PDB file of C-alpha atoms and ligand atoms in Angstrom:
ATOM      1  CA  MET H  36      23.036 -69.353 -78.047  1.00 69.00           C
ATOM      2  CA  ASP H  37      20.748 -70.498 -75.947  1.00 79.00           C
ATOM      3  CA  ASP H  38      22.797 -72.990 -74.399  1.00 94.00           C
ATOM      4  CA  TYR H  39      24.870 -69.561 -73.307  1.00 96.00           C
ATOM      5  CA  ILE H  40      21.796 -68.375 -72.244  1.00 97.00           C
ATOM      6  CA  ALA H  41      20.433 -71.343 -70.626  1.00 97.00           C
ATOM      7  CA  GLN H  42      24.515 -71.443 -68.881  1.00 97.00           C
ATOM      8  CA  LEU H  43      23.622 -67.705 -67.637  1.00 97.00           C
ATOM      9  CA  LYS H  44      20.261 -68.883 -66.391  1.00 97.00           C
ATOM     10  CA  LYS H  45      21.704 -71.644 -64.135  1.00 97.00           C
ATOM     11  CA  ALA H  46      24.829 -69.735 -62.817  1.00 97.00           C
ATOM     12  CA  VAL H  47      22.645 -67.376 -61.289  1.00 96.00           C
ATOM     13  CA  ILE H  48      20.466 -70.446 -59.709  1.00 97.00           C
ATOM     14  CA  ASP H  49      23.573 -72.053 -59.096  1.00 97.00           C
ATOM     15  CA  TYR H  50      25.244 -68.796 -56.609  1.00 96.00           C
ATOM     16  CA  ASP H  51      28.394 -69.043 -59.200  1.00 97.00           C
ATOM     17  CA  MET H  52      29.552 -65.458 -58.007  1.00 93.00           C
ATOM     18  CA  GLU H  53      32.882 -66.637 -59.319  1.00 92.00           C
ATOM     19  CA  GLY H  54      31.714 -68.241 -62.897  1.00 96.00           C
ATOM     20  CA  VAL H  55      29.183 -65.648 -63.892  1.00 97.00           C
ATOM     21  CA  SER H  56      31.298 -62.905 -64.718  1.00 97.00           C
ATOM     22  CA  LYS H  57      33.599 -65.291 -67.031  1.00 97.00           C
ATOM     23  CA  LEU H  58      30.990 -67.018 -68.757  1.00 97.00           C
ATOM     24  CA  ALA H  59      29.377 -63.599 -69.483  1.00 97.00           C
ATOM     25  CA  GLN H  60      32.534 -62.711 -71.297  1.00 97.00           C
ATOM     26  CA  GLU H  61      32.304 -66.282 -72.955  1.00 97.00           C
ATOM     27  CA  ALA H  62      29.281 -65.674 -74.275  1.00 97.00           C
ATOM     28  CA  LEU H  63      29.879 -61.928 -75.732  1.00 97.00           C
ATOM     29  CA  ASP H  64      32.660 -63.269 -77.086  1.00 97.00           C
ATOM     30  CA  HIS H  65      30.815 -66.284 -79.343  1.00 96.00           C
ATOM     31  CA  GLY H  66      28.561 -63.328 -80.348  1.00 96.00           C
ATOM     32  CA  MET H  67      25.544 -63.748 -77.554  1.00 96.00           C
ATOM     33  CA  ASP H  68      23.092 -60.669 -77.363  1.00 94.00           C
ATOM     34  CA  PRO H  69      23.892 -59.032 -74.206  1.00 94.00           C
ATOM     35  CA  LEU H  70      20.291 -57.884 -73.441  1.00 90.00           C
ATOM     36  CA  GLN H  71      19.020 -61.736 -73.927  1.00 93.00           C
ATOM     37  CA  GLY H  72      21.689 -62.504 -71.747  1.00 95.00           C
ATOM     38  CA  ILE H  73      20.369 -60.374 -69.053  1.00 92.00           C
ATOM     39  CA  GLU H  74      16.822 -60.570 -70.109  1.00 89.00           C
ATOM     40  CA  ASN H  75      16.198 -64.508 -70.903  1.00 92.00           C
ATOM     41  CA  GLY H  76      19.668 -65.044 -68.703  1.00 95.00           C
ATOM     42  CA  LEU H  77      20.047 -63.597 -65.195  1.00 95.00           C
ATOM     43  CA  ALA H  78      16.511 -61.873 -64.999  1.00 90.00           C
ATOM     44  CA  ALA H  79      15.186 -65.419 -65.525  1.00 92.00           C
ATOM     45  CA  GLY H  80      17.242 -67.258 -62.799  1.00 94.00           C
ATOM     46  CA  ILE H  81      16.482 -64.201 -60.392  1.00 91.00           C
ATOM     47  CA  ARG H  82      13.094 -65.246 -60.727  1.00 90.00           C
ATOM     48  CA  GLU H  83      13.143 -68.808 -60.628  1.00 93.00           C
ATOM     49  CA  VAL H  84      14.890 -68.577 -57.401  1.00 92.00           C
ATOM     50  CA  GLY H  85      12.537 -65.740 -56.064  1.00 87.00           C
ATOM     51  CA  GLN H  86       9.619 -67.814 -56.855  1.00 90.00           C
ATOM     52  CA  ARG H  87      11.457 -70.945 -54.679  1.00 94.00           C
ATOM     53  CA  PHE H  88      12.467 -67.889 -51.950  1.00 90.00           C
ATOM     54  CA  GLY H  89       8.701 -67.231 -51.383  1.00 87.00           C
ATOM     55  CA  ALA H  90       7.789 -71.095 -51.630  1.00 92.00           C
ATOM     56  CA  GLY H  91      10.186 -71.340 -48.484  1.00 94.00           C
ATOM     57  CA  GLU H  92      12.440 -73.758 -50.247  1.00 95.00           C
ATOM     58  CA  LEU H  93      15.437 -70.816 -49.928  1.00 93.00           C
ATOM     59  CA  PHE H  94      16.327 -68.934 -47.498  1.00 92.00           C
ATOM     60  CA  LEU H  95      17.769 -64.921 -47.553  1.00 90.00           C
ATOM     61  CA  PRO H  96      21.715 -65.781 -47.884  1.00 92.00           C
ATOM     62  CA  GLU H  97      20.410 -67.740 -50.652  1.00 94.00           C
ATOM     63  CA  LEU H  98      18.732 -64.937 -52.535  1.00 90.00           C
ATOM     64  CA  VAL H  99      21.738 -62.361 -51.431  1.00 89.00           C
ATOM     65  CA  MET H 100      23.963 -65.036 -53.407  1.00 94.00           C
ATOM     66  CA  ALA H 101      21.975 -64.946 -56.348  1.00 93.00           C
ATOM     67  CA  ALA H 102      21.401 -61.406 -56.610  1.00 90.00           C
ATOM     68  CA  GLU H 103      25.027 -61.044 -56.158  1.00 93.00           C
ATOM     69  CA  THR H 104      25.556 -63.514 -59.152  1.00 95.00           C
ATOM     70  CA  MET H 105      23.051 -61.314 -61.081  1.00 93.00           C
ATOM     71  CA  ARG H 106      24.888 -58.424 -60.406  1.00 91.00           C
ATOM     72  CA  ALA H 107      28.156 -59.915 -61.293  1.00 95.00           C
ATOM     73  CA  GLY H 108      27.214 -61.070 -64.834  1.00 96.00           C
ATOM     74  CA  ALA H 109      24.772 -58.183 -65.628  1.00 93.00           C
ATOM     75  CA  ALA H 110      27.826 -55.603 -64.895  1.00 93.00           C
ATOM     76  CA  VAL H 111      29.948 -57.403 -67.843  1.00 96.00           C
ATOM     77  CA  LEU H 112      26.606 -57.690 -70.263  1.00 94.00           C
ATOM     78  CA  GLU H 113      25.110 -54.313 -69.683  1.00 89.00           C
ATOM     79  CA  PRO H 114      27.963 -51.725 -71.150  1.00 91.00           C
ATOM     80  CA  ARG H 115      27.524 -53.931 -74.395  1.00 92.00           C
ATOM     81  CA  VAL H 116      23.831 -53.551 -74.730  1.00 87.00           C
ATOM     82  CA  PRO H 117      23.990 -51.643 -78.025  1.00 81.00           C
ATOM     83  CA  LYS H 118      23.549 -47.878 -78.296  1.00 73.00           C
ATOM     84  CA  GLY H 119      19.947 -46.527 -79.797  1.00 66.00           C
ATOM     85  CA  SER H 120      20.298 -44.549 -83.274  1.00 55.00           C
ATOM     86  CA  ASP H 121      18.437 -41.167 -81.733  1.00 53.00           C
ATOM     87  CA  THR H 122      20.569 -39.305 -79.712  1.00 51.00           C
ATOM     88  CA  ARG H 123      19.395 -35.751 -80.981  1.00 56.00           C
ATOM     89  CA  THR H 124      17.178 -34.485 -78.269  1.00 67.00           C
ATOM     90  CA  VAL H 125      18.001 -35.218 -74.849  1.00 82.00           C
ATOM     91  CA  HIS H 126      15.494 -36.322 -72.349  1.00 92.00           C
ATOM     92  CA  ARG H 127      15.664 -36.337 -69.463  1.00 95.00           C
ATOM     93  CA  VAL H 128      14.492 -38.794 -66.788  1.00 97.00           C
ATOM     94  CA  VAL H 129      14.583 -39.260 -62.827  1.00 97.00           C
ATOM     95  CA  LEU H 130      14.481 -42.970 -61.664  1.00 98.00           C
ATOM     96  CA  ALA H 131      14.398 -44.237 -58.284  1.00 98.00           C
ATOM     97  CA  THR H 132      13.250 -47.535 -56.061  1.00 98.00           C
ATOM     98  CA  VAL H 133      10.329 -46.401 -53.467  1.00 98.00           C
ATOM     99  CA  GLN H 134      11.102 -45.317 -49.940  1.00 98.00           C
ATOM    100  CA  ASP H 135      11.383 -48.950 -48.335  1.00 97.00           C
ATOM    101  CA  ASP H 136      12.429 -50.873 -51.410  1.00 98.00           C
ATOM    102  CA  ILE H 137      16.196 -51.770 -51.655  1.00 98.00           C
ATOM    103  CA  HIS H 138      15.504 -54.309 -55.112  1.00 97.00           C
ATOM    104  CA  GLU H 139      17.876 -52.516 -57.923  1.00 94.00           C
ATOM    105  CA  ILE H 140      18.537 -54.817 -60.013  1.00 92.00           C
ATOM    106  CA  GLY H 141      15.563 -54.351 -62.970  1.00 92.00           C
ATOM    107  CA  LYS H 142      15.857 -50.026 -62.508  1.00 95.00           C
ATOM    108  CA  ASN H 143      19.200 -50.288 -63.093  1.00 91.00           C
ATOM    109  CA  LEU H 144      18.513 -52.402 -65.957  1.00 87.00           C
ATOM    110  CA  VAL H 145      15.949 -49.985 -67.108  1.00 93.00           C
ATOM    111  CA  ALA H 146      18.378 -47.082 -66.656  1.00 92.00           C
ATOM    112  CA  THR H 147      21.109 -49.068 -68.615  1.00 88.00           C
ATOM    113  CA  MET H 148      18.601 -49.436 -71.863  1.00 86.00           C
ATOM    114  CA  LEU H 149      17.187 -45.474 -71.104  1.00 90.00           C
ATOM    115  CA  THR H 150      21.143 -44.762 -71.312  1.00 87.00           C
ATOM    116  CA  ALA H 151      21.858 -46.585 -74.370  1.00 80.00           C
ATOM    117  CA  ASN H 152      18.908 -45.517 -76.150  1.00 84.00           C
ATOM    118  CA  GLY H 153      19.829 -41.674 -76.011  1.00 86.00           C
ATOM    119  CA  PHE H 154      17.801 -40.662 -72.381  1.00 92.00           C
ATOM    120  CA  ASP H 155      20.190 -38.878 -69.976  1.00 93.00           C
ATOM    121  CA  VAL H 156      19.185 -40.734 -66.673  1.00 94.00           C
ATOM    122  CA  VAL H 157      19.327 -39.201 -62.702  1.00 97.00           C
ATOM    123  CA  ASP H 158      19.234 -42.342 -61.284  1.00 97.00           C
ATOM    124  CA  LEU H 159      18.440 -41.845 -57.204  1.00 98.00           C
ATOM    125  CA  GLY H 160      19.025 -45.130 -56.376  1.00 98.00           C
ATOM    126  CA  VAL H 161      16.821 -46.895 -54.059  1.00 98.00           C
ATOM    127  CA  ASN H 162      14.677 -46.708 -50.956  1.00 98.00           C
ATOM    128  CA  GLN H 163      14.230 -42.793 -52.235  1.00 98.00           C
ATOM    129  CA  PRO H 164      11.453 -40.786 -50.296  1.00 98.00           C
ATOM    130  CA  SER H 165       8.573 -39.212 -52.392  1.00 97.00           C
ATOM    131  CA  GLU H 166      10.388 -35.557 -51.557  1.00 95.00           C
ATOM    132  CA  THR H 167      13.432 -36.272 -52.885  1.00 97.00           C
ATOM    133  CA  ILE H 168      12.250 -37.520 -56.037  1.00 97.00           C
ATOM    134  CA  LEU H 169       9.366 -34.884 -57.050  1.00 96.00           C
ATOM    135  CA  LYS H 170      12.499 -32.451 -55.612  1.00 95.00           C
ATOM    136  CA  LYS H 171      15.427 -34.058 -57.955  1.00 96.00           C
ATOM    137  CA  ALA H 172      12.348 -34.030 -61.104  1.00 95.00           C
ATOM    138  CA  GLN H 173      11.959 -30.337 -60.521  1.00 92.00           C
ATOM    139  CA  GLU H 174      15.297 -29.294 -60.111  1.00 94.00           C
ATOM    140  CA  VAL H 175      17.098 -30.903 -63.466  1.00 94.00           C
ATOM    141  CA  ASN H 176      13.364 -30.118 -65.336  1.00 92.00           C
ATOM    142  CA  ALA H 177      13.158 -33.565 -65.839  1.00 95.00           C
ATOM    143  CA  GLU H 178      10.497 -35.002 -68.599  1.00 95.00           C
ATOM    144  CA  LEU H 179       9.959 -38.443 -67.203  1.00 97.00           C
ATOM    145  CA  VAL H 180       9.691 -39.511 -63.408  1.00 97.00           C
ATOM    146  CA  GLY H 181      10.289 -43.097 -63.528  1.00 98.00           C
ATOM    147  CA  VAL H 182       9.696 -45.358 -60.078  1.00 98.00           C
ATOM    148  CA  SER H 183      10.028 -48.929 -59.162  1.00 98.00           C
ATOM    149  CA  ALA H 184       8.773 -51.200 -56.607  1.00 98.00           C
ATOM    150  CA  LEU H 185       9.406 -54.829 -56.081  1.00 98.00           C
ATOM    151  CA  MET H 186       7.118 -55.572 -52.983  1.00 98.00           C
ATOM    152  CA  THR H 187       3.533 -55.485 -52.764  1.00 97.00           C
ATOM    153  CA  THR H 188       4.201 -54.025 -49.062  1.00 98.00           C
ATOM    154  CA  SER H 189       6.017 -51.051 -51.476  1.00 98.00           C
ATOM    155  CA  MET H 190       4.053 -50.277 -54.092  1.00 97.00           C
ATOM    156  CA  PRO H 191       1.587 -47.482 -52.394  1.00 97.00           C
ATOM    157  CA  ARG H 192       4.853 -45.634 -52.185  1.00 98.00           C
ATOM    158  CA  MET H 193       4.112 -44.969 -56.111  1.00 98.00           C
ATOM    159  CA  LYS H 194       0.745 -43.769 -55.534  1.00 97.00           C
ATOM    160  CA  GLU H 195       2.231 -41.527 -52.866  1.00 97.00           C
ATOM    161  CA  VAL H 196       4.721 -39.530 -55.283  1.00 97.00           C
ATOM    162  CA  ILE H 197       1.926 -39.341 -58.040  1.00 96.00           C
ATOM    163  CA  SER H 198      -0.428 -38.514 -55.584  1.00 95.00           C
ATOM    164  CA  SER H 199       2.289 -35.968 -53.518  1.00 94.00           C
ATOM    165  CA  ALA H 200       3.163 -34.086 -57.156  1.00 93.00           C
ATOM    166  CA  GLN H 201      -0.664 -33.389 -57.967  1.00 90.00           C
ATOM    167  CA  ALA H 202      -1.600 -32.530 -54.297  1.00 88.00           C
ATOM    168  CA  LYS H 203       1.031 -29.825 -53.898  1.00 83.00           C
ATOM    169  CA  GLY H 204       1.224 -29.149 -57.784  1.00 81.00           C
ATOM    170  CA  LEU H 205       5.001 -30.264 -58.273  1.00 75.00           C
ATOM    171  CA  CYS H 206       6.510 -31.433 -61.269  1.00 72.00           C
ATOM    172  CA  PRO H 207       2.835 -30.394 -63.242  1.00 77.00           C
ATOM    173  CA  LYS H 208       4.939 -30.992 -67.382  1.00 81.00           C
ATOM    174  CA  GLN H 209       6.069 -34.506 -65.700  1.00 89.00           C
ATOM    175  CA  LYS H 210       4.713 -37.503 -66.712  1.00 95.00           C
ATOM    176  CA  PHE H 211       5.031 -40.870 -64.572  1.00 97.00           C
ATOM    177  CA  ILE H 212       6.095 -44.563 -65.426  1.00 98.00           C
ATOM    178  CA  VAL H 213       5.975 -47.136 -62.892  1.00 98.00           C
ATOM    179  CA  GLY H 214       7.148 -50.693 -62.822  1.00 98.00           C
ATOM    180  CA  GLY H 215       8.460 -53.759 -61.022  1.00 98.00           C
ATOM    181  CA  ALA H 216       7.476 -57.225 -60.983  1.00 96.00           C
ATOM    182  CA  PRO H 217       3.823 -56.983 -59.060  1.00 96.00           C
ATOM    183  CA  VAL H 218       3.153 -53.698 -60.803  1.00 98.00           C
ATOM    184  CA  THR H 219       0.019 -54.438 -63.550  1.00 98.00           C
ATOM    185  CA  GLU H 220      -1.329 -52.099 -66.321  1.00 98.00           C
ATOM    186  CA  GLN H 221      -4.396 -51.930 -64.097  1.00 98.00           C
ATOM    187  CA  TYR H 222      -2.500 -50.320 -60.795  1.00 98.00           C
ATOM    188  CA  ALA H 223      -0.140 -48.212 -62.934  1.00 98.00           C
ATOM    189  CA  LYS H 224      -3.710 -46.844 -64.390  1.00 98.00           C
ATOM    190  CA  GLU H 225      -5.212 -46.625 -61.062  1.00 97.00           C
ATOM    191  CA  ILE H 226      -2.803 -44.581 -59.174  1.00 97.00           C
ATOM    192  CA  GLY H 227      -2.724 -42.117 -61.792  1.00 96.00           C
ATOM    193  CA  SER H 228       0.762 -43.058 -63.640  1.00 97.00           C
ATOM    194  CA  ASP H 229       1.496 -42.496 -67.357  1.00 97.00           C
ATOM    195  CA  GLY H 230       1.686 -46.407 -68.224  1.00 97.00           C
ATOM    196  CA  THR H 231       4.551 -49.286 -66.635  1.00 98.00           C
ATOM    197  CA  ALA H 232       6.087 -51.534 -68.950  1.00 97.00           C
ATOM    198  CA  GLY H 233       6.979 -55.455 -67.572  1.00 94.00           C
ATOM    199  CA  ASP H 234      10.583 -54.846 -68.353  1.00 91.00           C
ATOM    200  CA  ALA H 235      13.393 -52.925 -69.663  1.00 90.00           C
ATOM    201  CA  SER H 236      12.794 -52.969 -73.980  1.00 87.00           C
ATOM    202  CA  GLY H 237       9.316 -52.022 -72.907  1.00 93.00           C
ATOM    203  CA  ALA H 238       9.943 -49.175 -70.887  1.00 95.00           C
ATOM    204  CA  VAL H 239      11.870 -47.825 -73.192  1.00 92.00           C
ATOM    205  CA  ARG H 240       9.378 -47.914 -75.676  1.00 94.00           C
ATOM    206  CA  LEU H 241       6.895 -46.369 -73.161  1.00 97.00           C
ATOM    207  CA  ALA H 242       9.457 -42.965 -72.681  1.00 96.00           C
ATOM    208  CA  ARG H 243       9.611 -42.652 -75.943  1.00 94.00           C
ATOM    209  CA  GLN H 244       6.160 -42.453 -76.893  1.00 95.00           C
ATOM    210  CA  LEU H 245       5.505 -39.986 -73.902  1.00 95.00           C
ATOM    211  CA  VAL H 246       8.054 -37.978 -75.046  1.00 92.00           C
ATOM    212  CA  GLY H 247       7.154 -38.024 -78.411  1.00 87.00           C
ATOM    213  CA  ALA H 248      10.423 -39.484 -79.756  1.00 70.00           C
ATOM    214  CA  LYS H 249      10.621 -41.006 -82.906  1.00 59.00           C
ATOM    215  CA  GLU H 250      11.137 -44.905 -83.801  1.00 54.00           C
TER     216      GLU H 250
HETATM  217 CO1  B1M Z 517      13.387 -59.536 -52.774  1.00 67.76          CO
HETATM  218  N1  B1M Z 517      11.575 -60.101 -52.603  1.00 67.76           N
HETATM  219  N2  B1M Z 517      13.597 -59.094 -50.573  1.00 67.76           N
HETATM  220  N3  B1M Z 517      15.623 -59.415 -52.619  1.00 67.76           N
HETATM  221  N4  B1M Z 517      13.289 -60.247 -54.240  1.00 67.76           N
HETATM  222  C1  B1M Z 517      11.143 -60.049 -54.034  1.00 67.76           C
HETATM  223  C2  B1M Z 517      10.876 -58.576 -54.737  1.00 67.76           C
HETATM  224  C3  B1M Z 517       9.936 -61.790 -53.391  1.00 67.76           C
HETATM  225  C4  B1M Z 517       8.915 -61.223 -54.446  1.00 67.76           C
HETATM  226  C5  B1M Z 517      10.348 -62.449 -52.888  1.00 67.76           C
HETATM  227  C6  B1M Z 517       9.776 -63.364 -53.228  1.00 67.76           C
HETATM  228  O1  B1M Z 517       9.094 -63.720 -51.715  1.00 67.76           O
HETATM  229  N5  B1M Z 517       9.004 -64.565 -53.983  1.00 67.76           N
HETATM  230  C7  B1M Z 517       9.475 -60.731 -52.139  1.00 67.76           C
HETATM  231  C8  B1M Z 517       8.288 -59.843 -52.330  1.00 67.76           C
HETATM  232  C9  B1M Z 517       6.824 -60.366 -51.306  1.00 67.76           C
HETATM  233  C10 B1M Z 517       6.310 -58.906 -51.557  1.00 67.76           C
HETATM  234  O2  B1M Z 517       5.663 -58.571 -52.588  1.00 67.76           O
HETATM  235  N6  B1M Z 517       5.521 -58.442 -50.615  1.00 67.76           N
HETATM  236  C11 B1M Z 517      10.762 -60.081 -51.612  1.00 67.76           C
HETATM  237  C12 B1M Z 517      10.925 -60.142 -50.273  1.00 67.76           C
HETATM  238  C13 B1M Z 517      10.206 -60.717 -49.291  1.00 67.76           C
HETATM  239  C14 B1M Z 517      12.601 -59.191 -49.988  1.00 67.76           C
HETATM  240  C15 B1M Z 517      12.651 -58.630 -48.284  1.00 67.76           C
HETATM  241  C16 B1M Z 517      11.978 -58.306 -47.616  1.00 67.76           C
HETATM  242  C17 B1M Z 517      13.298 -60.333 -47.645  1.00 67.76           C
HETATM  243  C18 B1M Z 517      13.824 -60.474 -46.458  1.00 67.76           C
HETATM  244  O3  B1M Z 517      14.507 -59.790 -45.714  1.00 67.76           O
HETATM  245  N7  B1M Z 517      13.237 -60.941 -45.843  1.00 67.76           N
HETATM  246  C19 B1M Z 517      13.968 -57.948 -48.618  1.00 67.76           C
HETATM  247  C20 B1M Z 517      13.426 -56.439 -48.892  1.00 67.76           C
HETATM  248  C21 B1M Z 517      14.164 -55.410 -48.627  1.00 67.76           C
HETATM  249  C22 B1M Z 517      13.883 -53.728 -48.706  1.00 67.76           C
HETATM  250  O4  B1M Z 517      13.866 -53.533 -49.851  1.00 67.76           O
HETATM  251  N8  B1M Z 517      13.463 -53.334 -47.694  1.00 67.76           N
HETATM  252  C23 B1M Z 517      14.521 -58.585 -49.934  1.00 67.76           C
HETATM  253  C24 B1M Z 517      15.568 -58.429 -50.475  1.00 67.76           C
HETATM  254  C25 B1M Z 517      16.408 -58.867 -51.212  1.00 67.76           C
HETATM  255  C26 B1M Z 517      17.647 -59.152 -51.894  1.00 67.76           C
HETATM  256  C27 B1M Z 517      18.703 -57.727 -51.102  1.00 67.76           C
HETATM  257  C28 B1M Z 517      18.347 -60.077 -51.494  1.00 67.76           C
HETATM  258  C29 B1M Z 517      17.376 -59.045 -53.421  1.00 67.76           C
HETATM  259  C30 B1M Z 517      17.581 -57.437 -54.009  1.00 67.76           C
HETATM  260  C31 B1M Z 517      19.469 -57.305 -54.371  1.00 67.76           C
HETATM  261  C32 B1M Z 517      19.097 -55.741 -55.108  1.00 67.76           C
HETATM  262  O5  B1M Z 517      18.256 -55.728 -55.792  1.00 67.76           O
HETATM  263  N9  B1M Z 517      20.874 -54.999 -54.859  1.00 67.76           N
HETATM  264  C33 B1M Z 517      16.193 -59.316 -53.746  1.00 67.76           C
HETATM  265  C34 B1M Z 517      15.879 -60.068 -55.033  1.00 67.76           C
HETATM  266  C35 B1M Z 517      16.496 -60.368 -55.773  1.00 67.76           C
HETATM  267  C36 B1M Z 517      14.772 -60.674 -55.312  1.00 67.76           C
HETATM  268  C37 B1M Z 517      13.858 -61.051 -56.712  1.00 67.76           C
HETATM  269  C38 B1M Z 517      14.245 -62.763 -56.168  1.00 67.76           C
HETATM  270  C39 B1M Z 517      14.091 -60.742 -57.468  1.00 67.76           C
HETATM  271  C40 B1M Z 517      14.165 -59.554 -58.030  1.00 67.76           C
HETATM  272  C41 B1M Z 517      14.766 -59.079 -59.336  1.00 67.76           C
HETATM  273  O6  B1M Z 517      16.255 -58.674 -59.386  1.00 67.76           O
HETATM  274  N10 B1M Z 517      14.321 -59.418 -60.539  1.00 67.76           N
HETATM  275  C42 B1M Z 517      12.199 -61.170 -55.824  1.00 67.76           C
HETATM  276  C43 B1M Z 517      11.213 -62.136 -56.831  1.00 67.76           C
HETATM  277  C44 B1M Z 517      10.651 -61.475 -58.002  1.00 67.76           C
HETATM  278  O7  B1M Z 517      11.248 -60.433 -58.009  1.00 67.76           O
HETATM  279  N11 B1M Z 517      10.151 -62.483 -58.720  1.00 67.76           N
HETATM  280  C45 B1M Z 517      12.227 -60.659 -55.127  1.00 67.76           C
HETATM  281  C46 B1M Z 517      15.249 -59.273 -61.507  1.00 67.76           C
HETATM  282  C47 B1M Z 517      14.603 -58.355 -62.476  1.00 67.76           C
HETATM  283  C48 B1M Z 517      15.709 -57.983 -63.740  1.00 67.76           C
HETATM  284  O8  B1M Z 517      13.259 -57.894 -62.844  1.00 67.76           O
HETATM  285  O9  B1M Z 517      13.074 -56.293 -61.044  1.00 67.76           O
HETATM  286  O10 B1M Z 517      11.497 -57.129 -62.059  1.00 67.76           O
HETATM  287  P1  B1M Z 517      12.598 -56.855 -61.984  1.00 67.76           P
HETATM  288  O11 B1M Z 517      12.443 -55.705 -63.481  1.00 67.76           O
HETATM  289  C49 B1M Z 517      12.169 -55.956 -64.469  1.00 67.76           C
HETATM  290  C50 B1M Z 517      10.573 -55.103 -64.787  1.00 67.76           C
HETATM  291  O12 B1M Z 517       9.997 -55.549 -63.594  1.00 67.76           O
HETATM  292  C51 B1M Z 517      10.620 -53.919 -65.015  1.00 67.76           C
HETATM  293  O13 B1M Z 517      12.194 -54.058 -65.902  1.00 67.76           O
HETATM  294  C52 B1M Z 517      12.982 -54.928 -65.373  1.00 67.76           C
HETATM  295  C53 B1M Z 517      13.875 -55.790 -65.774  1.00 67.76           C
HETATM  296  O14 B1M Z 517      13.142 -55.985 -67.016  1.00 67.76           O
HETATM  297  N12 B1M Z 517      10.969 -52.911 -64.240  1.00 67.76           N
HETATM  298  C54 B1M Z 517      10.352 -52.031 -64.690  1.00 67.76           C
HETATM  299  C55 B1M Z 517      11.349 -52.701 -62.814  1.00 67.76           C
HETATM  300  N13 B1M Z 517      11.477 -51.589 -62.605  1.00 67.76           N
HETATM  301  C56 B1M Z 517      10.897 -50.465 -63.728  1.00 67.76           C
HETATM  302  C57 B1M Z 517      10.704 -49.407 -63.680  1.00 67.76           C
HETATM  303  C58 B1M Z 517       9.872 -49.283 -64.723  1.00 67.76           C
HETATM  304  C59 B1M Z 517       9.442 -49.963 -65.945  1.00 67.76           C
HETATM  305  C60 B1M Z 517       9.374 -51.122 -65.571  1.00 67.76           C
HETATM  306  O15 B1M Z 517       9.523 -47.768 -64.815  1.00 67.76           O
HETATM  307  C61 B1M Z 517       9.902 -47.002 -64.282  1.00 67.76           C
END
């Protein structure tokens, strides 16, 4: 099984947009855990590409091709992520990537995992101003508001969402979760959020804890 996971990682690194869907399907047919395939295969590949991009070894078109490969593979694997068992109480979550940030792969994975575990996810997409996020959270009476940011330059937008909610007295009942590769526990605390998680499974554990759902 490790072999399929390694091949999925390699497919992203090689920008194999054509082959990745077939490979993902074949891996599933051979019993690979879809979440492992996403986290340790596709996501590991995109992170490696990101490191090379950051080091100036790769350029934007290559980053885009790797991201497209990741998305194509995830489109096969995500629907096969096993559903959690606790679907008795529906907890609503509003999720978005902050303004000025168009990274969505990790947020989408968090949305998939929350949905698979019985949460009702309202996903606003990327590049969302704090007013839009807070307005929607009020409108749908969300228990949780989750914001994602992938860049050091867009991270302050997460603080903006939380500060704005506090200052305007909006969403007094809601809990705020933040996440994305550059987000640390300390930063999450500093900006007044109710927590962060390093991956989608961690986001589910945190969300369950915050809404008081039984394990
Ligand atoms: Co961009 N990018 N990118 N990019 N990109 C980064 C973030 C970067 C670190 C790459 C690098 O330089 N090494 C860098 C940011 C540097 C910084 O911090 N300042 C960067 C840059 C600079 C840029 C552009 C500015 C490039 C340019 O145009 N010159 C541009 C940004 C434009 C903008 O947003 N305004 C840009 C564009 C892109 C693409 C479009 C090509 C593509 C995104 C495609 C898409 O999303 N549709 C892309 C990609 C793919 C990346 C990297 C390589 C990978 C991100 C990713 O998808 N990871 C990234 C490098 C990196 O992160 N190491 C990089 C896989 C994903 C599964 O992980 O998103 O971390 P992640 O999500 C995880 C956890 O973080 C957590 O769970 C997820 C699942 O495990 N999590 C949460 C995420 N959100 C959460 C929310 C939660 C809880 C947990 O609660 C609410």
